[in-house]
PDB file of C-alpha atoms in Angstrom:
ATOM      1  CA  MET A   1      -2.486  56.681  81.926  1.00 55.00           C
ATOM      2  CA  LEU A   2      -0.869  55.677  78.634  1.00 59.00           C
ATOM      3  CA  ASN A   3      -3.147  54.090  76.076  1.00 67.00           C
ATOM      4  CA  ARG A   4      -1.473  50.925  74.840  1.00 74.00           C
ATOM      5  CA  ARG A   5      -3.570  50.826  71.701  1.00 76.00           C
ATOM      6  CA  VAL A   6      -2.410  54.289  70.701  1.00 76.00           C
ATOM      7  CA  LEU A   7       1.273  53.525  71.274  1.00 81.00           C
ATOM      8  CA  ARG A   8       1.257  50.019  69.797  1.00 86.00           C
ATOM      9  CA  VAL A   9       3.113  49.737  66.495  1.00 89.00           C
ATOM     10  CA  ARG A  10       0.781  48.109  63.993  1.00 89.00           C
ATOM     11  CA  ASN A  11       3.278  47.218  61.277  1.00 94.00           C
ATOM     12  CA  PRO A  12       4.615  43.700  62.048  1.00 94.00           C
ATOM     13  CA  LEU A  13       7.972  44.297  60.355  1.00 96.00           C
ATOM     14  CA  ILE A  14       8.604  47.478  62.362  1.00 96.00           C
ATOM     15  CA  ARG A  15       7.732  45.649  65.595  1.00 96.00           C
ATOM     16  CA  GLU A  16      10.149  42.870  64.713  1.00 97.00           C
ATOM     17  CA  CYS A  17      12.917  45.305  63.811  1.00 97.00           C
ATOM     18  CA  MET A  18      12.406  47.117  67.110  1.00 97.00           C
ATOM     19  CA  ALA A  19      12.782  43.811  68.957  1.00 97.00           C
ATOM     20  CA  GLU A  20      15.955  42.878  67.065  1.00 98.00           C
ATOM     21  CA  PHE A  21      17.387  46.330  67.722  1.00 98.00           C
ATOM     22  CA  LEU A  22      16.692  46.185  71.454  1.00 98.00           C
ATOM     23  CA  GLY A  23      17.808  42.571  71.845  1.00 98.00           C
ATOM     24  CA  THR A  24      21.144  43.186  70.120  1.00 98.00           C
ATOM     25  CA  PHE A  25      21.550  46.390  72.114  1.00 98.00           C
ATOM     26  CA  VAL A  26      21.189  44.453  75.376  1.00 98.00           C
ATOM     27  CA  LEU A  27      23.574  41.722  74.197  1.00 98.00           C
ATOM     28  CA  LEU A  28      26.317  44.201  73.265  1.00 98.00           C
ATOM     29  CA  LEU A  29      25.783  46.377  76.322  1.00 98.00           C
ATOM     30  CA  PHE A  30      26.513  43.435  78.618  1.00 98.00           C
ATOM     31  CA  GLY A  31      29.433  42.116  76.586  1.00 98.00           C
ATOM     32  CA  CYS A  32      31.274  45.314  75.678  1.00 98.00           C
ATOM     33  CA  SER A  33      30.806  46.745  79.168  1.00 98.00           C
ATOM     34  CA  ALA A  34      32.530  43.677  80.592  1.00 98.00           C
ATOM     35  CA  ALA A  35      35.318  44.022  78.026  1.00 98.00           C
ATOM     36  CA  ALA A  36      35.776  47.675  78.982  1.00 98.00           C
ATOM     37  CA  GLN A  37      35.883  46.842  82.683  1.00 98.00           C
ATOM     38  CA  VAL A  38      38.442  44.072  82.229  1.00 97.00           C
ATOM     39  CA  LYS A  39      40.634  46.038  79.806  1.00 97.00           C
ATOM     40  CA  THR A  40      40.717  49.386  81.589  1.00 97.00           C
ATOM     41  CA  SER A  41      41.279  47.813  85.010  1.00 97.00           C
ATOM     42  CA  ARG A  42      44.185  45.780  83.590  1.00 96.00           C
ATOM     43  CA  GLU A  43      42.358  42.604  84.665  1.00 95.00           C
ATOM     44  CA  THR A  44      42.069  43.639  88.299  1.00 96.00           C
ATOM     45  CA  LYS A  45      38.267  43.807  87.991  1.00 96.00           C
ATOM     46  CA  GLY A  46      37.605  40.718  85.922  1.00 94.00           C
ATOM     47  CA  GLN A  47      39.342  38.456  83.431  1.00 94.00           C
ATOM     48  CA  PHE A  48      38.786  37.031  79.951  1.00 93.00           C
ATOM     49  CA  LEU A  49      36.207  34.627  81.356  1.00 95.00           C
ATOM     50  CA  SER A  50      34.251  37.598  82.676  1.00 96.00           C
ATOM     51  CA  VAL A  51      33.730  38.855  79.128  1.00 97.00           C
ATOM     52  CA  ASN A  52      32.620  35.413  77.942  1.00 97.00           C
ATOM     53  CA  MET A  53      30.121  35.128  80.770  1.00 97.00           C
ATOM     54  CA  ALA A  54      28.813  38.660  80.262  1.00 98.00           C
ATOM     55  CA  PHE A  55      28.098  38.036  76.588  1.00 98.00           C
ATOM     56  CA  SER A  56      26.295  34.835  77.543  1.00 98.00           C
ATOM     57  CA  VAL A  57      24.174  36.637  80.135  1.00 98.00           C
ATOM     58  CA  GLY A  58      23.471  39.230  77.461  1.00 98.00           C
ATOM     59  CA  VAL A  59      22.250  36.520  75.076  1.00 98.00           C
ATOM     60  CA  MET A  60      19.976  35.031  77.714  1.00 98.00           C
ATOM     61  CA  SER A  61      18.561  38.399  78.794  1.00 98.00           C
ATOM     62  CA  ALA A  62      17.982  39.525  75.213  1.00 98.00           C
ATOM     63  CA  MET A  63      16.227  36.270  74.333  1.00 97.00           C
ATOM     64  CA  TYR A  64      13.867  36.434  77.294  1.00 97.00           C
ATOM     65  CA  LEU A  65      13.204  40.061  76.406  1.00 97.00           C
ATOM     66  CA  THR A  66      12.416  39.657  72.694  1.00 96.00           C
ATOM     67  CA  LYS A  67      11.740  36.028  71.827  1.00 94.00           C
ATOM     68  CA  GLY A  68       7.968  36.546  71.824  1.00 94.00           C
ATOM     69  CA  ILE A  69       8.228  38.930  68.877  1.00 95.00           C
ATOM     70  CA  THR A  70      10.917  37.601  66.528  1.00 93.00           C
ATOM     71  CA  GLY A  71      12.352  34.628  68.362  1.00 92.00           C
ATOM     72  CA  ALA A  72      15.411  36.769  69.194  1.00 95.00           C
ATOM     73  CA  HIS A  73      17.843  36.168  66.352  1.00 97.00           C
ATOM     74  CA  LEU A  74      20.316  38.871  67.495  1.00 97.00           C
ATOM     75  CA  ASN A  75      22.663  37.661  64.764  1.00 98.00           C
ATOM     76  CA  PRO A  76      22.517  37.987  60.945  1.00 98.00           C
ATOM     77  CA  ALA A  77      24.020  34.501  60.609  1.00 98.00           C
ATOM     78  CA  VAL A  78      21.056  33.089  62.531  1.00 97.00           C
ATOM     79  CA  SER A  79      18.578  35.119  60.468  1.00 98.00           C
ATOM     80  CA  LEU A  80      20.197  33.897  57.236  1.00 98.00           C
ATOM     81  CA  SER A  81      20.103  30.273  58.389  1.00 97.00           C
ATOM     82  CA  PHE A  82      16.388  30.449  59.170  1.00 97.00           C
ATOM     83  CA  CYS A  83      15.750  32.084  55.798  1.00 97.00           C
ATOM     84  CA  VAL A  84      17.536  29.135  54.169  1.00 96.00           C
ATOM     85  CA  LEU A  85      15.332  26.760  56.171  1.00 95.00           C
ATOM     86  CA  GLY A  86      12.209  28.593  55.016  1.00 94.00           C
ATOM     87  CA  GLN A  87      11.290  29.567  58.579  1.00 94.00           C
ATOM     88  CA  VAL A  88      11.776  33.313  57.983  1.00 95.00           C
ATOM     89  CA  PRO A  89      10.795  35.182  54.788  1.00 96.00           C
ATOM     90  CA  TRP A  90      13.779  36.397  52.787  1.00 97.00           C
ATOM     91  CA  GLY A  91      12.325  39.894  52.848  1.00 97.00           C
ATOM     92  CA  ARG A  92      13.012  40.026  56.604  1.00 97.00           C
ATOM     93  CA  LEU A  93      16.752  39.359  56.260  1.00 97.00           C
ATOM     94  CA  VAL A  94      18.030  42.846  55.424  1.00 98.00           C
ATOM     95  CA  PRO A  95      15.710  44.715  57.858  1.00 98.00           C
ATOM     96  CA  TYR A  96      16.712  42.328  60.645  1.00 98.00           C
ATOM     97  CA  PHE A  97      20.396  42.768  59.838  1.00 98.00           C
ATOM     98  CA  LEU A  98      20.165  46.563  59.800  1.00 98.00           C
ATOM     99  CA  SER A  99      18.265  46.539  63.095  1.00 98.00           C
ATOM    100  CA  GLN A 100      20.842  44.267  64.715  1.00 98.00           C
ATOM    101  CA  LEU A 101      23.660  46.411  63.353  1.00 98.00           C
ATOM    102  CA  LEU A 102      22.100  49.600  64.702  1.00 98.00           C
ATOM    103  CA  GLY A 103      21.493  48.009  68.107  1.00 98.00           C
ATOM    104  CA  ALA A 104      25.144  46.980  68.314  1.00 98.00           C
ATOM    105  CA  TYR A 105      26.292  50.465  67.258  1.00 98.00           C
ATOM    106  CA  VAL A 106      24.134  52.287  69.810  1.00 98.00           C
ATOM    107  CA  ALA A 107      25.154  49.896  72.603  1.00 98.00           C
ATOM    108  CA  SER A 108      28.819  50.543  71.801  1.00 98.00           C
ATOM    109  CA  GLY A 109      28.205  54.266  72.043  1.00 98.00           C
ATOM    110  CA  LEU A 110      26.626  53.892  75.464  1.00 98.00           C
ATOM    111  CA  VAL A 111      29.502  51.694  76.687  1.00 98.00           C
ATOM    112  CA  TYR A 112      31.920  54.369  75.481  1.00 98.00           C
ATOM    113  CA  LEU A 113      30.072  57.036  77.462  1.00 98.00           C
ATOM    114  CA  VAL A 114      29.868  54.915  80.613  1.00 98.00           C
ATOM    115  CA  TYR A 115      33.563  53.998  80.474  1.00 98.00           C
ATOM    116  CA  TYR A 116      34.856  57.189  78.859  1.00 98.00           C
ATOM    117  CA  ASP A 117      36.999  58.278  81.813  1.00 98.00           C
ATOM    118  CA  ALA A 118      38.433  54.792  82.279  1.00 98.00           C
ATOM    119  CA  ILE A 119      39.222  54.456  78.563  1.00 98.00           C
ATOM    120  CA  MET A 120      40.975  57.830  78.486  1.00 98.00           C
ATOM    121  CA  GLU A 121      42.982  57.087  81.626  1.00 97.00           C
ATOM    122  CA  PHE A 122      44.008  53.664  80.342  1.00 97.00           C
ATOM    123  CA  SER A 123      44.950  54.857  76.842  1.00 96.00           C
ATOM    124  CA  GLY A 124      46.436  58.205  77.824  1.00 96.00           C
ATOM    125  CA  GLY A 125      43.889  59.836  75.586  1.00 95.00           C
ATOM    126  CA  VAL A 126      45.249  58.136  72.451  1.00 96.00           C
ATOM    127  CA  LEU A 127      42.710  55.774  70.865  1.00 97.00           C
ATOM    128  CA  THR A 128      44.633  53.035  69.060  1.00 96.00           C
ATOM    129  CA  VAL A 129      44.229  49.563  67.603  1.00 97.00           C
ATOM    130  CA  TYR A 130      47.762  48.330  68.313  1.00 94.00           C
ATOM    131  CA  GLY A 131      50.002  48.306  71.364  1.00 93.00           C
ATOM    132  CA  PRO A 132      49.716  47.583  75.094  1.00 93.00           C
ATOM    133  CA  ASN A 133      47.284  50.466  75.621  1.00 95.00           C
ATOM    134  CA  GLU A 134      44.991  49.761  72.678  1.00 97.00           C
ATOM    135  CA  THR A 135      41.289  50.024  73.401  1.00 97.00           C
ATOM    136  CA  ALA A 136      39.676  49.124  70.076  1.00 98.00           C
ATOM    137  CA  SER A 137      39.297  45.489  71.197  1.00 97.00           C
ATOM    138  CA  ILE A 138      36.858  46.620  73.875  1.00 98.00           C
ATOM    139  CA  PHE A 139      34.317  46.964  71.093  1.00 98.00           C
ATOM    140  CA  ALA A 140      35.133  44.877  67.991  1.00 98.00           C
ATOM    141  CA  THR A 141      37.147  41.677  67.620  1.00 97.00           C
ATOM    142  CA  TYR A 142      40.714  41.451  66.311  1.00 97.00           C
ATOM    143  CA  PRO A 143      42.932  38.464  65.445  1.00 96.00           C
ATOM    144  CA  SER A 144      45.913  37.280  67.416  1.00 95.00           C
ATOM    145  CA  GLU A 145      49.196  38.161  65.738  1.00 92.00           C
ATOM    146  CA  TYR A 146      50.154  34.534  65.196  1.00 94.00           C
ATOM    147  CA  ILE A 147      47.067  33.488  63.245  1.00 95.00           C
ATOM    148  CA  SER A 148      46.852  33.400  59.446  1.00 95.00           C
ATOM    149  CA  LEU A 149      43.936  34.750  57.466  1.00 94.00           C
ATOM    150  CA  GLY A 150      42.807  31.270  56.438  1.00 96.00           C
ATOM    151  CA  SER A 151      42.916  29.958  59.990  1.00 96.00           C
ATOM    152  CA  SER A 152      40.953  32.910  61.346  1.00 96.00           C
ATOM    153  CA  PHE A 153      38.329  32.436  58.639  1.00 97.00           C
ATOM    154  CA  LEU A 154      38.033  28.752  59.551  1.00 98.00           C
ATOM    155  CA  ASP A 155      37.807  29.717  63.232  1.00 97.00           C
ATOM    156  CA  GLN A 156      34.726  31.852  62.598  1.00 97.00           C
ATOM    157  CA  VAL A 157      33.099  29.307  60.284  1.00 98.00           C
ATOM    158  CA  VAL A 158      33.496  26.534  62.870  1.00 98.00           C
ATOM    159  CA  GLY A 159      32.301  28.646  65.798  1.00 97.00           C
ATOM    160  CA  THR A 160      29.132  29.818  64.060  1.00 98.00           C
ATOM    161  CA  GLY A 161      28.518  26.369  62.607  1.00 98.00           C
ATOM    162  CA  MET A 162      28.591  24.916  66.119  1.00 97.00           C
ATOM    163  CA  LEU A 163      26.157  27.584  67.260  1.00 97.00           C
ATOM    164  CA  MET A 164      23.535  26.676  64.650  1.00 97.00           C
ATOM    165  CA  LEU A 165      24.145  22.932  64.940  1.00 96.00           C
ATOM    166  CA  CYS A 166      23.473  23.032  68.678  1.00 96.00           C
ATOM    167  CA  ILE A 167      20.489  25.393  68.820  1.00 96.00           C
ATOM    168  CA  LEU A 168      18.489  23.802  65.995  1.00 95.00           C
ATOM    169  CA  SER A 169      17.859  20.680  68.055  1.00 92.00           C
ATOM    170  CA  LEU A 170      16.323  22.583  70.960  1.00 94.00           C
ATOM    171  CA  GLY A 171      12.865  22.810  69.378  1.00 89.00           C
ATOM    172  CA  GLU A 172      12.800  19.392  67.672  1.00 89.00           C
ATOM    173  CA  LYS A 173       9.839  17.453  69.105  1.00 88.00           C
ATOM    174  CA  ARG A 174      10.991  14.171  67.531  1.00 90.00           C
ATOM    175  CA  ASN A 175      14.290  14.294  69.428  1.00 90.00           C
ATOM    176  CA  THR A 176      14.735  15.660  72.973  1.00 88.00           C
ATOM    177  CA  PRO A 177      13.306  19.185  72.887  1.00 90.00           C
ATOM    178  CA  ALA A 178      14.163  21.663  75.595  1.00 93.00           C
ATOM    179  CA  PRO A 179      11.409  23.264  77.683  1.00 94.00           C
ATOM    180  CA  PRO A 180      10.584  26.541  75.910  1.00 93.00           C
ATOM    181  CA  GLU A 181      11.076  28.608  79.046  1.00 95.00           C
ATOM    182  CA  LEU A 182      14.631  27.243  79.449  1.00 96.00           C
ATOM    183  CA  ILE A 183      15.771  27.704  75.854  1.00 96.00           C
ATOM    184  CA  PRO A 184      17.322  31.176  76.420  1.00 97.00           C
ATOM    185  CA  ALA A 185      19.387  29.825  79.314  1.00 97.00           C
ATOM    186  CA  ILE A 186      20.477  26.802  77.256  1.00 97.00           C
ATOM    187  CA  VAL A 187      21.437  28.983  74.289  1.00 97.00           C
ATOM    188  CA  ALA A 188      23.432  31.176  76.689  1.00 98.00           C
ATOM    189  CA  ALA A 189      25.289  28.087  77.917  1.00 97.00           C
ATOM    190  CA  ILE A 190      26.043  27.083  74.312  1.00 97.00           C
ATOM    191  CA  VAL A 191      27.393  30.567  73.583  1.00 97.00           C
ATOM    192  CA  LEU A 192      29.482  30.414  76.761  1.00 97.00           C
ATOM    193  CA  GLY A 193      30.930  27.062  75.704  1.00 97.00           C
ATOM    194  CA  ILE A 194      31.847  28.389  72.255  1.00 97.00           C
ATOM    195  CA  SER A 195      33.348  31.552  73.766  1.00 96.00           C
ATOM    196  CA  MET A 196      35.424  29.613  76.286  1.00 96.00           C
ATOM    197  CA  SER A 197      36.772  27.185  73.687  1.00 96.00           C
ATOM    198  CA  MET A 198      36.951  29.130  70.411  1.00 95.00           C
ATOM    199  CA  SER A 199      37.730  32.772  71.107  1.00 95.00           C
ATOM    200  CA  ALA A 200      41.505  32.791  71.629  1.00 95.00           C
ATOM    201  CA  ASN A 201      42.340  33.084  67.929  1.00 96.00           C
ATOM    202  CA  CYS A 202      40.270  36.107  66.958  1.00 95.00           C
ATOM    203  CA  GLY A 203      37.791  37.018  69.658  1.00 94.00           C
ATOM    204  CA  GLY A 204      34.950  34.641  68.827  1.00 94.00           C
ATOM    205  CA  ALA A 205      32.574  37.117  67.209  1.00 96.00           C
ATOM    206  CA  ILE A 206      30.385  34.441  65.482  1.00 97.00           C
ATOM    207  CA  ASN A 207      28.026  37.333  64.730  1.00 98.00           C
ATOM    208  CA  PRO A 208      28.497  39.909  61.935  1.00 98.00           C
ATOM    209  CA  ALA A 209      26.371  42.561  63.680  1.00 98.00           C
ATOM    210  CA  ARG A 210      28.185  42.075  66.994  1.00 97.00           C
ATOM    211  CA  ASP A 211      31.474  42.869  65.235  1.00 98.00           C
ATOM    212  CA  LEU A 212      30.560  45.365  62.506  1.00 98.00           C
ATOM    213  CA  GLY A 213      28.342  47.596  64.661  1.00 98.00           C
ATOM    214  CA  PRO A 214      31.038  48.296  67.277  1.00 98.00           C
ATOM    215  CA  ARG A 215      33.681  48.579  64.539  1.00 98.00           C
ATOM    216  CA  LEU A 216      31.645  51.281  62.827  1.00 98.00           C
ATOM    217  CA  PHE A 217      31.271  53.036  66.164  1.00 98.00           C
ATOM    218  CA  THR A 218      35.033  53.068  66.778  1.00 98.00           C
ATOM    219  CA  LEU A 219      35.514  54.412  63.248  1.00 98.00           C
ATOM    220  CA  THR A 220      33.317  57.405  64.071  1.00 97.00           C
ATOM    221  CA  ALA A 221      34.408  57.880  67.705  1.00 97.00           C
ATOM    222  CA  GLY A 222      38.091  58.570  67.187  1.00 96.00           C
ATOM    223  CA  TRP A 223      39.913  55.327  66.444  1.00 97.00           C
ATOM    224  CA  GLY A 224      39.893  56.147  62.729  1.00 96.00           C
ATOM    225  CA  THR A 225      40.102  54.003  59.605  1.00 97.00           C
ATOM    226  CA  GLU A 226      42.716  51.734  61.173  1.00 97.00           C
ATOM    227  CA  VAL A 227      39.885  49.674  62.675  1.00 97.00           C
ATOM    228  CA  PHE A 228      39.175  48.527  59.115  1.00 98.00           C
ATOM    229  CA  THR A 229      42.651  48.526  57.576  1.00 97.00           C
ATOM    230  CA  CYS A 230      44.523  46.806  60.410  1.00 96.00           C
ATOM    231  CA  TYR A 231      45.783  43.249  60.072  1.00 95.00           C
ATOM    232  CA  ASN A 232      45.608  43.463  56.278  1.00 94.00           C
ATOM    233  CA  TYR A 233      41.922  44.473  56.160  1.00 96.00           C
ATOM    234  CA  TRP A 234      40.904  41.601  58.417  1.00 96.00           C
ATOM    235  CA  PHE A 235      37.508  43.161  59.251  1.00 97.00           C
ATOM    236  CA  TRP A 236      35.688  41.214  56.523  1.00 98.00           C
ATOM    237  CA  VAL A 237      36.414  37.849  58.185  1.00 98.00           C
ATOM    238  CA  PRO A 238      33.948  38.190  61.116  1.00 97.00           C
ATOM    239  CA  LEU A 239      31.498  39.696  58.649  1.00 97.00           C
ATOM    240  CA  VAL A 240      31.507  36.924  56.028  1.00 98.00           C
ATOM    241  CA  ALA A 241      32.716  33.758  57.771  1.00 98.00           C
ATOM    242  CA  PRO A 242      29.844  33.536  60.327  1.00 98.00           C
ATOM    243  CA  LEU A 243      27.283  33.718  57.513  1.00 98.00           C
ATOM    244  CA  ILE A 244      28.913  30.750  55.797  1.00 98.00           C
ATOM    245  CA  GLY A 245      29.384  28.895  59.070  1.00 98.00           C
ATOM    246  CA  GLY A 246      25.758  29.352  60.102  1.00 98.00           C
ATOM    247  CA  VAL A 247      24.477  27.882  56.841  1.00 98.00           C
ATOM    248  CA  LEU A 248      26.965  25.003  56.984  1.00 98.00           C
ATOM    249  CA  GLY A 249      25.948  24.203  60.566  1.00 98.00           C
ATOM    250  CA  THR A 250      22.303  24.235  59.498  1.00 97.00           C
ATOM    251  CA  PHE A 251      22.932  21.752  56.691  1.00 97.00           C
ATOM    252  CA  MET A 252      24.981  19.546  59.027  1.00 97.00           C
ATOM    253  CA  TYR A 253      21.987  19.364  61.349  1.00 96.00           C
ATOM    254  CA  LEU A 254      19.666  18.471  58.463  1.00 96.00           C
ATOM    255  CA  ILE A 255      21.964  15.868  56.928  1.00 96.00           C
ATOM    256  CA  PHE A 256      23.191  14.136  60.091  1.00 97.00           C
ATOM    257  CA  ILE A 257      20.182  14.476  62.426  1.00 95.00           C
ATOM    258  CA  HIS A 258      16.914  15.942  61.203  1.00 93.00           C
ATOM    259  CA  TRP A 259      16.358  13.784  58.116  1.00 94.00           C
ATOM    260  CA  HIS A 260      17.021  10.617  60.165  1.00 93.00           C
ATOM    261  CA  LEU A 261      14.671  11.195  63.081  1.00 91.00           C
ATOM    262  CA  PRO A 262      11.556   9.004  63.366  1.00 89.00           C
ATOM    263  CA  ASP A 263       8.522  10.213  61.466  1.00 82.00           C
ATOM    264  CA  PRO A 264       5.954  11.898  63.703  1.00 75.00           C
ATOM    265  CA  ASP A 265       3.045   9.771  64.818  1.00 68.00           C
ATOM    266  CA  PRO A 266       0.149  10.094  62.366  1.00 64.00           C
ATOM    267  CA  PRO A 267      -3.086  11.592  63.711  1.00 61.00           C
ATOM    268  CA  GLU A 268      -6.032   9.334  64.428  1.00 58.00           C
ATOM    269  CA  SER A 269      -7.739  10.527  61.266  1.00 55.00           C
ATOM    270  CA  LEU A 270      -5.072   8.967  59.086  1.00 49.00           C
ATOM    271  CA  THR A 271      -3.781  10.667  55.992  1.00 48.00           C
ATOM    272  CA  PRO A 272      -1.818   8.683  53.387  1.00 48.00           C
ATOM    273  CA  LEU A 273       1.632   7.776  54.610  1.00 43.00           C
ATOM    274  CA  SER A 274       3.214   9.125  51.448  1.00 44.00           C
ATOM    275  CA  THR A 275       1.677  12.522  52.148  1.00 45.00           C
ATOM    276  CA  ILE A 276       3.068  12.568  55.687  1.00 39.00           C
ATOM    277  CA  SER A 277       6.490  11.522  54.462  1.00 40.00           C
ATOM    278  CA  ASP A 278       6.530  14.245  51.847  1.00 44.00           C
ATOM    279  CA  LYS A 279       5.575  16.895  54.401  1.00 43.00           C
ATOM    280  CA  VAL A 280       8.291  15.843  56.826  1.00 40.00           C
ATOM    281  CA  LEU A 281      10.894  16.620  54.190  1.00 38.00           C
ATOM    282  CA  GLN A 282       9.620  20.139  53.573  1.00 43.00           C
ATOM    283  CA  PRO A 283      11.508  22.929  55.405  1.00 40.00           C
ATOM    284  CA  SER A 284       8.268  24.736  56.156  1.00 38.00           C
ATOM    285  CA  THR A 285       7.077  21.804  58.291  1.00 36.00           C
ATOM    286  CA  MET A 286      10.383  21.074  59.912  1.00 39.00           C
ATOM    287  CA  TRP A 287       9.218  21.842  63.439  1.00 39.00           C
ATOM    288  CA  ASP A 288       5.763  21.027  64.752  1.00 42.00           C
ATOM    289  CA  ASN A 289       5.902  23.619  67.509  1.00 39.00           C
ATOM    290  CA  GLY A 290       6.433  27.049  65.995  1.00 42.00           C
ATOM    291  CA  GLU A 291       6.729  28.818  69.334  1.00 42.00           C
ATOM    292  CA  VAL A 292       9.530  26.521  70.476  1.00 37.00           C
ATOM    293  CA  LEU A 293      11.373  27.128  67.212  1.00 37.00           C
ATOM    294  CA  LYS A 294      10.967  30.889  67.521  1.00 44.00           C
ATOM    295  CA  ALA A 295      12.468  30.814  70.998  1.00 39.00           C
ATOM    296  CA  ALA A 296      15.449  28.824  69.735  1.00 38.00           C
ATOM    297  CA  ARG A 297      16.538  31.508  67.302  1.00 41.00           C
ATOM    298  CA  LEU A 298      19.579  33.181  68.845  1.00 44.00           C
TER     299      LEU A 298
END
């Protein structure tokens, strides 16, 4: 029988990175597998909505799987936003991002292996980014031909901003907090809503790791450098815009909602009101229930 104490990783950062890796792996495995099924079957075994729903199920599954360790960020934009709030140490940002990126890359590789025959039959063995038989969009996101660079950047900022704006309220005890055990399902519904309403322009990545990891995989698996040079080097948009959007959505929540909620009831052993008021304004005391907040991190 395996000895759990022997196998347990003792370094907290390594444990957290393992959780972020596995959570992002699960998210991308669901989503990219659905994209491969829909694309290679020419929409006879699913449609665009199938991909949206699969990514949402992936979010929910990954959150239930890993939220007890890191809160299940699964997204560098989410990690950055919680660093800005003071809820996550800045030293965790890069390790989390690299773990999420690696999870997305490995998941893409597994999807490629599972759907290899279908991809080759669909593409005629020619892996391309453009044309009716392109298969690069199974993995990373690409813009529609009609959209300008500025509009696609705005698209990603708005989508990620909505994500953070909506999930930050889920653990707020002074508002209407969600039951902790339902938060993954609620976050999945939020992601589904964003995907169904804001993914026509450029795929709705709203997650730098979700886009860059698969893009790096396609670079190394045969699609070549065109995955980065296509559409006038568009690849940086889903990498940069979600980071900005996540922070903007976080500040919108603070400015419009959080700073205007009623002060929490003082404990029976009263402390000076000025002290309570000062603490309420500090990011480190923003949520009373740390476990609920952790679960709300996408």
